[in-house]
Tab-separated table of C-alpha atoms in Angstrom:
chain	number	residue	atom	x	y	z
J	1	UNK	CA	103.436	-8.184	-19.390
J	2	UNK	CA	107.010	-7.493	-19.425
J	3	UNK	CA	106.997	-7.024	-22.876
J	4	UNK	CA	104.310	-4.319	-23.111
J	5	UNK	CA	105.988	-2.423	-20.240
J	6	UNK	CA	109.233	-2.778	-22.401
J	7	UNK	CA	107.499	-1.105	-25.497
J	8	UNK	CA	105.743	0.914	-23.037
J	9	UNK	CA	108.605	2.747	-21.563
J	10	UNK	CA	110.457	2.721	-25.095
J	11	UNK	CA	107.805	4.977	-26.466
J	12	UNK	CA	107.811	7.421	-23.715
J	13	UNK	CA	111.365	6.993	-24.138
J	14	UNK	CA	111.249	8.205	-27.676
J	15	UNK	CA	108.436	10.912	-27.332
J	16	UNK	CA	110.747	12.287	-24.248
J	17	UNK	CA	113.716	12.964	-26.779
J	18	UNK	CA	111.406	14.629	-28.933
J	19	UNK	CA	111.095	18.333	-27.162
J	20	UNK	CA	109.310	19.653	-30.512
J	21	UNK	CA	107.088	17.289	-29.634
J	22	UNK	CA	106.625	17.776	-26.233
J	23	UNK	CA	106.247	21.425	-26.682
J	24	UNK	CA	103.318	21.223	-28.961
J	25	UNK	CA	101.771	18.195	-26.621
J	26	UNK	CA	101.810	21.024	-23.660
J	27	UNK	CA	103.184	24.316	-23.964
J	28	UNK	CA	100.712	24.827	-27.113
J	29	UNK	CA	97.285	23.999	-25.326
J	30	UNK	CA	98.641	25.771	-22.074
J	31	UNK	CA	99.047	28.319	-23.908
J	32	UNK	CA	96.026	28.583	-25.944
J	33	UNK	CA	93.914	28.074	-22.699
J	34	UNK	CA	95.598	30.982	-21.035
J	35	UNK	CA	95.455	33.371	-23.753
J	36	UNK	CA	91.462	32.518	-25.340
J	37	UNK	CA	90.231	32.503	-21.995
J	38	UNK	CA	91.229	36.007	-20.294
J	39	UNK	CA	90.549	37.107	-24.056
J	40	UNK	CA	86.801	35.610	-23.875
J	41	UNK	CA	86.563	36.052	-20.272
J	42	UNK	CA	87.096	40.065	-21.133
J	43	UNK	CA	84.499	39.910	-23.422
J	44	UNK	CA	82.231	38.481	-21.805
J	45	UNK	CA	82.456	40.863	-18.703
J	46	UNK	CA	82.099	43.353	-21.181
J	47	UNK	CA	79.202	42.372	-22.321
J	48	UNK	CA	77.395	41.099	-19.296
J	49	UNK	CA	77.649	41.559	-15.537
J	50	UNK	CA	80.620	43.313	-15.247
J	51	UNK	CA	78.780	46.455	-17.558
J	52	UNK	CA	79.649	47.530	-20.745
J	53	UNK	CA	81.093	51.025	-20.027
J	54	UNK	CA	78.708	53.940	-21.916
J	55	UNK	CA	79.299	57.811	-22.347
J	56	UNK	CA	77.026	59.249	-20.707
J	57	UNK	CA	76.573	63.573	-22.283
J	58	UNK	CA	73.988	65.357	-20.326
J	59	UNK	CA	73.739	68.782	-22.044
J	60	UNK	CA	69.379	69.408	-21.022
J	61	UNK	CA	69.983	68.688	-17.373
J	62	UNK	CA	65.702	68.323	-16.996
J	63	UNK	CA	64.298	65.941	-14.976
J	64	UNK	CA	64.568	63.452	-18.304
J	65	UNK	CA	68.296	63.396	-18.070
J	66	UNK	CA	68.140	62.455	-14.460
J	67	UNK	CA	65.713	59.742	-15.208
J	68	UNK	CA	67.570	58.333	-17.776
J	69	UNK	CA	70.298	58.190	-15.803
J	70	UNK	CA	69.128	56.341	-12.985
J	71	UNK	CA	67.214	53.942	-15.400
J	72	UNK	CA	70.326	53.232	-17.570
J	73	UNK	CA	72.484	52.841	-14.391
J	74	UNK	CA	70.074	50.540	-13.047
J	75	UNK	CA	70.758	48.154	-16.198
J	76	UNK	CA	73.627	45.603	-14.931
J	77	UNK	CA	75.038	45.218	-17.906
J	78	UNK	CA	75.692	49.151	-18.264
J	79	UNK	CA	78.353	51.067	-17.039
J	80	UNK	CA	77.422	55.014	-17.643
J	81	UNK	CA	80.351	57.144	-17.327
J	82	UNK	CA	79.743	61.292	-17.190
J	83	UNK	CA	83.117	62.607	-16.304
J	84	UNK	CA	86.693	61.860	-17.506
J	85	UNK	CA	89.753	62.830	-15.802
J	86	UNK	CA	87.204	64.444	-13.536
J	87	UNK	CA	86.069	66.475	-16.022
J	88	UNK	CA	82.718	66.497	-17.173
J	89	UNK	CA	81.940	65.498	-20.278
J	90	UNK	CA	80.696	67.424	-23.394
J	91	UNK	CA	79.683	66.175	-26.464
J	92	UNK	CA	82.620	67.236	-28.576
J	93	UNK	CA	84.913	64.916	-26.304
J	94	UNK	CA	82.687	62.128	-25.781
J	95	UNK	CA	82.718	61.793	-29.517
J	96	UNK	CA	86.484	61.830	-29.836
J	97	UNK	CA	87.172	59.410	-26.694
J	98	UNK	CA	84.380	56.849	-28.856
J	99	UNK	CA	86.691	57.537	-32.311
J	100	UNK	CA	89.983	56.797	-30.881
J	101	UNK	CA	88.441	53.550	-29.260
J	102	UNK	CA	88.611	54.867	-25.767
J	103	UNK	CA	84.830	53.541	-25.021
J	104	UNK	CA	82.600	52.077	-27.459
J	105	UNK	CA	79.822	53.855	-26.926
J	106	UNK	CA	78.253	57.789	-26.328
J	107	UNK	CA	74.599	58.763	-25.592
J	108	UNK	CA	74.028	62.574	-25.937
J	109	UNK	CA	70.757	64.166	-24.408
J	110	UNK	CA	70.581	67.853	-25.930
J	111	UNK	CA	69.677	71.270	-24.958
J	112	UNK	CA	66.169	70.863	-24.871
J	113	UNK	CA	65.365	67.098	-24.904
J	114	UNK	CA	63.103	66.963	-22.221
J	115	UNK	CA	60.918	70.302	-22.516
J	116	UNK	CA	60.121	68.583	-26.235
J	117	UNK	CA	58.928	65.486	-24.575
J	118	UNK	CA	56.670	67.333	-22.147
J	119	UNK	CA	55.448	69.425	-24.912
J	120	UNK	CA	54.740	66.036	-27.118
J	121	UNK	CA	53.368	64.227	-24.458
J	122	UNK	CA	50.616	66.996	-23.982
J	123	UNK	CA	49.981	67.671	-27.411
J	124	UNK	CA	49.314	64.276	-27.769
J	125	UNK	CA	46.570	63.660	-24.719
J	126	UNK	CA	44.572	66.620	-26.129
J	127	UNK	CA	44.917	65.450	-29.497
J	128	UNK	CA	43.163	62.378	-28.034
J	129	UNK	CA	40.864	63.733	-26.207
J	130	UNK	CA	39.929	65.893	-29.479
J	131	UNK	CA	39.317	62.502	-31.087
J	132	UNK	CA	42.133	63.817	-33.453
J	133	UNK	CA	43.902	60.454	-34.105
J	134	UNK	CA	45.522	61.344	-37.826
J	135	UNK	CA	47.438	64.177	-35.943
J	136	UNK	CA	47.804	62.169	-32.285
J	137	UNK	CA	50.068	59.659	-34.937
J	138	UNK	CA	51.906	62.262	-37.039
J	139	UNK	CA	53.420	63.404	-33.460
J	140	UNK	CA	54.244	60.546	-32.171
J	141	UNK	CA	55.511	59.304	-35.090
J	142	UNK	CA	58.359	62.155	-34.585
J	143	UNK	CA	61.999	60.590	-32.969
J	144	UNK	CA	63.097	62.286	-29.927
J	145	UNK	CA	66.447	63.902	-30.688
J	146	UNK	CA	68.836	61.237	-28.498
J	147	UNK	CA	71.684	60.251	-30.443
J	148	UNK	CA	73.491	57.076	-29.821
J	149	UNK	CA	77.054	56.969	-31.421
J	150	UNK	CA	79.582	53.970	-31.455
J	151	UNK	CA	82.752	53.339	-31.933
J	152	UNK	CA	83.220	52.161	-35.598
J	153	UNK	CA	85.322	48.390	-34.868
J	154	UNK	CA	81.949	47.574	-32.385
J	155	UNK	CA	80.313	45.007	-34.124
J	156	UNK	CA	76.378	44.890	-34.547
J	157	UNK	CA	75.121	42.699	-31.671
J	158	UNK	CA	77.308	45.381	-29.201
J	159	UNK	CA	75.074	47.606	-30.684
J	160	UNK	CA	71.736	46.177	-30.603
J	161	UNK	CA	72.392	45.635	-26.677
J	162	UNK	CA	72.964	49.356	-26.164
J	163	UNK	CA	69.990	50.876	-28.635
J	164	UNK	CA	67.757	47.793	-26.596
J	165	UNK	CA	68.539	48.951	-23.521
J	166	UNK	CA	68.002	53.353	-24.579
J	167	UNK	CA	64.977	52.370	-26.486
J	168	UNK	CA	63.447	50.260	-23.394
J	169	UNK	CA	63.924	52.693	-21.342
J	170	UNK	CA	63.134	56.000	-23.449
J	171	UNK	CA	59.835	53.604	-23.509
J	172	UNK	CA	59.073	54.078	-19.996
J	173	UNK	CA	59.628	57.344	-19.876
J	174	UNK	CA	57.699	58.148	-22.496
J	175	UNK	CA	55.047	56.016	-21.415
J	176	UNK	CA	54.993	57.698	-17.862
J	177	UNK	CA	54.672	61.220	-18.893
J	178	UNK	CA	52.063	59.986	-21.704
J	179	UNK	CA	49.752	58.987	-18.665
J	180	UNK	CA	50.443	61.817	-16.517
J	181	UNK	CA	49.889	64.509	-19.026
J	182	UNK	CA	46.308	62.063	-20.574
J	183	UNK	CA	45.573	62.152	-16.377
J	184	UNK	CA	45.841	66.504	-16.215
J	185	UNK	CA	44.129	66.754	-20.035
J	186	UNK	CA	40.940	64.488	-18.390
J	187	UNK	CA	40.854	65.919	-15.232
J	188	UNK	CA	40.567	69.104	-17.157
J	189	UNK	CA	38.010	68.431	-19.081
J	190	UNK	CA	35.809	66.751	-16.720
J	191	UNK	CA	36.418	69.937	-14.602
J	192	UNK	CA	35.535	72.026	-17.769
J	193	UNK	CA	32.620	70.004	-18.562
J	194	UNK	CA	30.629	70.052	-14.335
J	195	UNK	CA	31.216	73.348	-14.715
J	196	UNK	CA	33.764	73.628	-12.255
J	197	UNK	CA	32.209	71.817	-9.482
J	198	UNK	CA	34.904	69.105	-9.670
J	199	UNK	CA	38.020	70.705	-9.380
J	200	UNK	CA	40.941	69.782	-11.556
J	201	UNK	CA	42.777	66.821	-10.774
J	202	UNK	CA	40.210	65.407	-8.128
J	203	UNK	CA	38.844	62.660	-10.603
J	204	UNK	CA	41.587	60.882	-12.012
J	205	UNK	CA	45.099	60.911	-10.188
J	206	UNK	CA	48.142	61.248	-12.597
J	207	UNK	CA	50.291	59.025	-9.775
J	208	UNK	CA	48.217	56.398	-9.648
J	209	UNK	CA	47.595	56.344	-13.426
J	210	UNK	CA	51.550	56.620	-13.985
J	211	UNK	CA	51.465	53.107	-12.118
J	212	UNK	CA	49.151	51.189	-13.746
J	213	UNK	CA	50.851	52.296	-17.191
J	214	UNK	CA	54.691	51.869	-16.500
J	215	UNK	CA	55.082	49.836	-13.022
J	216	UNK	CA	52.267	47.376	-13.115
J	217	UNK	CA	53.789	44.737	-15.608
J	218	UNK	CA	50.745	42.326	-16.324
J	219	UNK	CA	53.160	39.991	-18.695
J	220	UNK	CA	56.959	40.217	-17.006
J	221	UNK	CA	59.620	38.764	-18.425
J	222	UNK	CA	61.361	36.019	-16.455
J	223	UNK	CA	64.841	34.522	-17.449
J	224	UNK	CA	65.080	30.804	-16.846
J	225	UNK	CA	67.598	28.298	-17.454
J	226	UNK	CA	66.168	25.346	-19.807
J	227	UNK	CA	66.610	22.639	-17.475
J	228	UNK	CA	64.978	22.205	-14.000
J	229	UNK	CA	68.500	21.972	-12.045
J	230	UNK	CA	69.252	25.257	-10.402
J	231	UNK	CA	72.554	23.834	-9.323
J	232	UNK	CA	74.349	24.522	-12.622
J	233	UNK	CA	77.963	25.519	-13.267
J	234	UNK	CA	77.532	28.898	-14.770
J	235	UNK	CA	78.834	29.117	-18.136
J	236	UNK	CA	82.179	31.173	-18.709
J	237	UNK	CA	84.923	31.657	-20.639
J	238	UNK	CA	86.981	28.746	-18.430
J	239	UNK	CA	83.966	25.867	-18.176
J	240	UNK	CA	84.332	26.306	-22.290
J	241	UNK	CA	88.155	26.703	-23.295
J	242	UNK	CA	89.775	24.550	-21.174
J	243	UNK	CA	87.987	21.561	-22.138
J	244	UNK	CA	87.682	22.484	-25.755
J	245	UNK	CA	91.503	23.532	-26.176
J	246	UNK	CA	92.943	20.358	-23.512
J	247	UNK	CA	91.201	18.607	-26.237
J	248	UNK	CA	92.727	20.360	-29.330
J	249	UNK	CA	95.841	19.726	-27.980
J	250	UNK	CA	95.537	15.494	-27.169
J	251	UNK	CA	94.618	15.409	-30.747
J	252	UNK	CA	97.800	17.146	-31.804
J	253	UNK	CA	99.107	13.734	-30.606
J	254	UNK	CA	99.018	12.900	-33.856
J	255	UNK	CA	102.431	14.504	-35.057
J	256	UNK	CA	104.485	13.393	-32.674
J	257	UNK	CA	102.903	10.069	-32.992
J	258	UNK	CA	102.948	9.723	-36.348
J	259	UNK	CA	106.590	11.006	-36.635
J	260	UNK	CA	107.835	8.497	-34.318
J	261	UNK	CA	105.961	5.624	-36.579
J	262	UNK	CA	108.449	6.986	-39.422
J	263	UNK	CA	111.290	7.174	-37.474
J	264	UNK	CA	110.986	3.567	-36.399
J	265	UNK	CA	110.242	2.615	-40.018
J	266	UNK	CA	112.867	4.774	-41.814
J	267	UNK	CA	115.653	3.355	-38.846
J	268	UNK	CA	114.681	0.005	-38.928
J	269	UNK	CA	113.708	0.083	-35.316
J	270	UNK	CA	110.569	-1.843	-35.887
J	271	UNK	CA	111.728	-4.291	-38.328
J	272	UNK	CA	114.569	-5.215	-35.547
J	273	UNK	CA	111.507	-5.327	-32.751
J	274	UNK	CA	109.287	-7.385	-35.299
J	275	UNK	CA	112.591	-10.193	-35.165
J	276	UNK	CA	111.821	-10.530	-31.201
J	277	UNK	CA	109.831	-12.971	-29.955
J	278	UNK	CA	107.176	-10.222	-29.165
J	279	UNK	CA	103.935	-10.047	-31.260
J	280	UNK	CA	102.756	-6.989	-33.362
J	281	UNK	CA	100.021	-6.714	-30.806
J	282	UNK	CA	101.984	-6.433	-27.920
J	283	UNK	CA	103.687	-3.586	-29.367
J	284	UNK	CA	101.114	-1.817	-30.869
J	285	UNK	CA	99.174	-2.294	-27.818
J	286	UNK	CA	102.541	-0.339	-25.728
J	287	UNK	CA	102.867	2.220	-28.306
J	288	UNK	CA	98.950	2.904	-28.071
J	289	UNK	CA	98.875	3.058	-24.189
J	290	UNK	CA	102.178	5.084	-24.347
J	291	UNK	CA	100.424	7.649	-26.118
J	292	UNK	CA	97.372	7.979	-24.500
J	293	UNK	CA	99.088	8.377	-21.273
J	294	UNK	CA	100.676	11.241	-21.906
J	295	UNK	CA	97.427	12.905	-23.553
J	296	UNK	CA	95.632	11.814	-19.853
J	297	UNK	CA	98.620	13.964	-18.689
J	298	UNK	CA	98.125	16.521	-20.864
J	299	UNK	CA	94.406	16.549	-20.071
J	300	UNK	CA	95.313	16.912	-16.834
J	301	UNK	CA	97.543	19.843	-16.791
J	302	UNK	CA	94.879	21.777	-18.541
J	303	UNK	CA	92.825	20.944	-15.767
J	304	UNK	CA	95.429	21.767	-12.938
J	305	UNK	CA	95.613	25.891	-15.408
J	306	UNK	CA	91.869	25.730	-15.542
J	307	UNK	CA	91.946	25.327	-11.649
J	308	UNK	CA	94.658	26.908	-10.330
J	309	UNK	CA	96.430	29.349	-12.769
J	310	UNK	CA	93.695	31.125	-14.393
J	311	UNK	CA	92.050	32.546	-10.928
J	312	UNK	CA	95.771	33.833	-10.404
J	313	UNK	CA	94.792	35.903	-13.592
J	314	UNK	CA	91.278	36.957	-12.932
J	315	UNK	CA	89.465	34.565	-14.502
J	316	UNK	CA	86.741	32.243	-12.812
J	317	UNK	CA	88.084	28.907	-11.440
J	318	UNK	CA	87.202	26.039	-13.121
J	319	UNK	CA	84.167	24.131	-11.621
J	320	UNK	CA	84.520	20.611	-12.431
J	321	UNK	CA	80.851	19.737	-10.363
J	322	UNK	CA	82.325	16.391	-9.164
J	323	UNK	CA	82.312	15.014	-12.978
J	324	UNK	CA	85.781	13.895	-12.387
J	325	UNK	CA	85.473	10.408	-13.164
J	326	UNK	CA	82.915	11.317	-16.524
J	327	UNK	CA	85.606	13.918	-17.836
J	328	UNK	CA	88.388	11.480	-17.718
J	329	UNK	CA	86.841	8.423	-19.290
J	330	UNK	CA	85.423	10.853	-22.004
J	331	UNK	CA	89.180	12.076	-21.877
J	332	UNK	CA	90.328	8.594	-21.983
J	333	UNK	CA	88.036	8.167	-25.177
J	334	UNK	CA	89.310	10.957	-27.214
J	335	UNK	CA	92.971	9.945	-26.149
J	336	UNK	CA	92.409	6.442	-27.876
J	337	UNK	CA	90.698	8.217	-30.881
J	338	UNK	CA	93.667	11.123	-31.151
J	339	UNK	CA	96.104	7.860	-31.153
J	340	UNK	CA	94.035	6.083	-33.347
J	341	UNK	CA	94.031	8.793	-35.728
J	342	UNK	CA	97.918	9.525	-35.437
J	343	UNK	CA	98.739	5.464	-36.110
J	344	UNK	CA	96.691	5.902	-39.472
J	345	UNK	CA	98.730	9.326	-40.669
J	346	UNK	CA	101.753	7.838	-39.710
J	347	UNK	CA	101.347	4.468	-41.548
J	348	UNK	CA	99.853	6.315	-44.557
J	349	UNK	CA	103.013	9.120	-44.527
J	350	UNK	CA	105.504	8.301	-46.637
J	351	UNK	CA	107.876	10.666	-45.033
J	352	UNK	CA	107.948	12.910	-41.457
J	353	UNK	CA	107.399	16.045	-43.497
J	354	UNK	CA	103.889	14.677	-45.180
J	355	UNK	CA	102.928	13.571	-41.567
J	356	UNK	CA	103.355	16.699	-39.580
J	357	UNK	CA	101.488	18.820	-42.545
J	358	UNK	CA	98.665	16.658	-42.869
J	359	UNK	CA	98.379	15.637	-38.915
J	360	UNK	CA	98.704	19.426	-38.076
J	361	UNK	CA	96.544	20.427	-40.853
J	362	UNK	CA	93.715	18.289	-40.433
J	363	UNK	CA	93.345	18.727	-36.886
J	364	UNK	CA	93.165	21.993	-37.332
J	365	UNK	CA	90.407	21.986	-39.594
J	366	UNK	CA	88.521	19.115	-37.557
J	367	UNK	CA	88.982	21.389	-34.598
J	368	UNK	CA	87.009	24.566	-36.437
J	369	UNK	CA	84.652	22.159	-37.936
J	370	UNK	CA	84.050	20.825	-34.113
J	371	UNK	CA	83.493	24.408	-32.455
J	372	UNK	CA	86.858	24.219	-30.693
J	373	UNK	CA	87.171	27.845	-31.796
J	374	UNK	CA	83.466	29.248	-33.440
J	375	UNK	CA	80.312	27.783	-31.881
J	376	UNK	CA	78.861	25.408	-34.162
J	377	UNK	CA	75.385	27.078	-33.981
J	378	UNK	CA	76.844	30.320	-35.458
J	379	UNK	CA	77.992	28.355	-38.623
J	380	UNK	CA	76.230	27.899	-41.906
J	381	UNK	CA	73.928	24.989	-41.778
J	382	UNK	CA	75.942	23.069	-44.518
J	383	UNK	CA	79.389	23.203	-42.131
J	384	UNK	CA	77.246	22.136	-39.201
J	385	UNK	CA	76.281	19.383	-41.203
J	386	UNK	CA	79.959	18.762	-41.375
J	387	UNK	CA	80.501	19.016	-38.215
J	388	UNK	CA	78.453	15.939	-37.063
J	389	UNK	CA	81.471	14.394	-38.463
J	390	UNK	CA	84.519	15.893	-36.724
J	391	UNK	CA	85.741	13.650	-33.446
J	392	UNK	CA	86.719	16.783	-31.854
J	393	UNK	CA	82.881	17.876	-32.122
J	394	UNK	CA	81.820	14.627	-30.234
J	395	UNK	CA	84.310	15.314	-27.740
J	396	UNK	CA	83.675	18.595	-27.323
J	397	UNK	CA	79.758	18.378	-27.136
J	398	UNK	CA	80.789	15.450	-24.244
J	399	UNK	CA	82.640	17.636	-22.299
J	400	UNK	CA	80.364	20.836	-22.486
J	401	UNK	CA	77.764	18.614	-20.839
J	402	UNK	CA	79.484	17.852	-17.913
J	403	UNK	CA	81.383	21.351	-17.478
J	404	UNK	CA	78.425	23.672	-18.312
J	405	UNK	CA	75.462	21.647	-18.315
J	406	UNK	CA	76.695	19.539	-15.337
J	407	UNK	CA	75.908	16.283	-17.084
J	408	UNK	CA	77.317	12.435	-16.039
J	409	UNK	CA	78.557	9.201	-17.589
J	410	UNK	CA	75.057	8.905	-18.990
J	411	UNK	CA	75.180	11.550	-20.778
J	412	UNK	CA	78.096	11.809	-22.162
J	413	UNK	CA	78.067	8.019	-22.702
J	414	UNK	CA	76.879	8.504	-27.162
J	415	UNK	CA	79.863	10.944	-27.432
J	416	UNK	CA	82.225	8.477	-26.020
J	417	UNK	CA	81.486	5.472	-28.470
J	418	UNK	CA	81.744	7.534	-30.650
J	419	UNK	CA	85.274	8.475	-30.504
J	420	UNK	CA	85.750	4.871	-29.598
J	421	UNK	CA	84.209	4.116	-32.925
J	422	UNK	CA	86.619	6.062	-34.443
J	423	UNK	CA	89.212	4.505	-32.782
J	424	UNK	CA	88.635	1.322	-34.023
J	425	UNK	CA	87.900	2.497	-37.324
J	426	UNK	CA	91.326	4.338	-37.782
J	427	UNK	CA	92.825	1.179	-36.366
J	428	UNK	CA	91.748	-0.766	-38.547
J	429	UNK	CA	92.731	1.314	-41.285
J	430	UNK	CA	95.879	1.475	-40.056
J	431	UNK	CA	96.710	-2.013	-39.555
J	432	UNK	CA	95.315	-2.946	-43.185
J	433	UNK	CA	98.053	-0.363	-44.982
J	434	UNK	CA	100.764	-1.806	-42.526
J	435	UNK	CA	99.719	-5.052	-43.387
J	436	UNK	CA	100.009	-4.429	-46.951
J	437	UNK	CA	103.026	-2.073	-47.011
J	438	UNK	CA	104.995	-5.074	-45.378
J	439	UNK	CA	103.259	-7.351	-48.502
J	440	UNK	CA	104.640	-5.226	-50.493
J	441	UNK	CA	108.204	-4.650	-48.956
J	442	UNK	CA	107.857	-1.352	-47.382
């Protein structure tokens, strides 16, 4: 025991003299954390419940402007804004504020918007009740004149949210005045038709039609989560980074890892520790535990920003739903698969420079290939193929279920053996080219 605490504290030793090192093991993923999540965490209050701020030019003021503005405002995930600098807004300014990337978005209602719609809407209940359907079509067929116009950086799902949310409402609208003005055209010609001894408007009544064809949903929509658990951690931009960069960073263990393996090779340091009466295993198993420590540390500090630091900043705090034993033994899983991997560059390196480009390299790639920084279900289906194969992406799928889909050991128990399979396969490796470097007198 003596022994491995000897190697032990010998490789913290080392990696503590290395402050290159120790700035990539935490100042890097600290870092990354901080920035990607008020960066995503923007976004995503941008696009959801925060509202996603909308020009709003009213130049018809009717009673369709007003009704599009209460239905619009109603929408949670739109902001409308109709005066800047306390000035209200015309459409010549709205337009510029949108091109200079001020706001995103503009709707303009103009002059005359909503006498055309009354005007259609009638034309087209007494082109139904003339049994005229070829022209009823032809009119409705015809746009009404509401322009939407965007900012030109927005990218296309931005603007599928905002033309959604116009055209579901225009919808409405359009719907409610079609049943009013159907409800006056009937009531008129059932008048015209008794010969006046039912007076307009006392058969059908155009409120109580408006209801049944706007309010009265028969098939409402209803958002669900997939699972049965209401008790969820809802998702954000901190249950998602700080897992997925903490984990980046333990597998950036690999440089300073594998540059210490040189260092000890290229010094001599481990052929004097090989002449002690200590075996190989003893201080491979020191150097291994040394290592993974300090990415438990390092997983922990990401936790401690995740908690504490990132509410300082706005952000949500990170909700680690009493998964604190899962999270570290999956934590503990990808540390031994991080050190497994940097053992194997560092025994295959022939020199410091070869280790750090191909540890810093690969990881990199393994991290994009894992969804560390794009979703994996947004990539092509030959990379996600790929992807199966990154040990960041079974780390990162482990700890997405337990910080966003509140998940246990259980769960997370396939994505854990299978970093520890890779732990023992990059062992392996490593051992065998040590093994036969020394039979060869490297």
């Amino acid at each position: 025991m003596r022994q491995f605490w000897a190697t032990y504290c010998k490789d913290l030793l080392v990696l503590g003299r290395d402050r290159a090192g120790l700035l990539v093991l935490f100042f890097m993923p600290a870092v990354l954390v901080l920035v990607v999540s008020l960066v995503q965490n923007n976004v995503l209050e941008t696009t959801g419940a925060s509202g996603l701020q909308v020009l709003f030019v009213d130049e018809d003021g009717s009673a369709l402007t007003e009704r599009l503005r209460q239905r619009l405002g109603a929408i949670e995930a739109l902001q409308l804004v109709q005066s800047v600098d306390t000035q209200p807004l015309s459409e010549a300014a709205a337009r510029q504020l949108v091109d200079e990337g001020d706001f995103q978005f503009g709707i303009l209602v103009p002059e005359g918007a909503g006498a055309l719609l009354q005007e259609r809407a009638r034309e087209l209940a007494r082109q139904a009740l003339r049994g005229d359907g070829e022209g009823a079509a032809s009119a409705a067929a015809e746009p009404l004149p509401l322009v939407v116009f965007f900012d030109p950086t927005v990218q296309g799902i931005f603007r599928t949210a905002v033309t959604s949310s116009l055209n579901q409402v225009l919808l409405g609208i359009e719907a409610e005045e079609k049943g009013r003005e159907l409800a006056r055209a009937l009531n008129t010609a059932f008048a015209a038709r008794s010969g006046g001894f039912m007076g307009g408007g006392a058969l059908l009544g155009e409120d109580r039609l408006r209801r049944v064809l706007v309010e009265e949903s028969l098939l409402p929509v209803q958002q669900q989560a997939a699972a049965s658990e209401v008790e969820r951690p809802q998702p954000n931009a901190v249950q998602q980074n700080v897992p997925a960069w903490a984990l980046f960073g333990m597998f950036f263990i690999v440089v300073p890892l594998s540059g210490a393996l040189l260092r000890e090779r290229q010094e001599g340091t481990l052929l004097r520790l090989r002449t002690l009466p200590v075996a190989y295993g003893v201080i491979l198993l020191g150097k291994i535990s040394a290592f993974a420590s300090v990415c438990l540390v390092q997983f922990s500090l990401m936790l401690v920003v995740g908690k504490l630091l990132l509410p300082l900043l706005g952000t949500p705090q990170l909700d680690l739903q009493g998964r604190l034993a899962a999270a570290y033994l999956l934590a503990l899983c990808a540390a031994l698969a991080a050190t497994g991997f940097g053992l194997l560059v560092g025994t295959a390196a022939r020199s410091y420079e070869q280790a750090s480009m191909f540890g810093a390299v690969s990881v990199v790639v393994a991290a994009a290939l894992g969804g560390v920084m794009v979703p994996v279900y947004v990539m092509p289906k030959g990379m996600q193929a790929v992807s199966a194969f990154s040990p960041l992406a079974w780390g990162l799928e482990g700890f997405l279920e337990i910080f966003v889909r509140g998940g246990g050991l259980a769960e997370v128990a396939p994505n854990a053996l299978c970093l520890l399979a890779f732990f023992a396969v990059t062992l392996t490796l490593a051992l065998t080219l040590f093994q036969r470097g020394n039979s060869l007198g490297r």
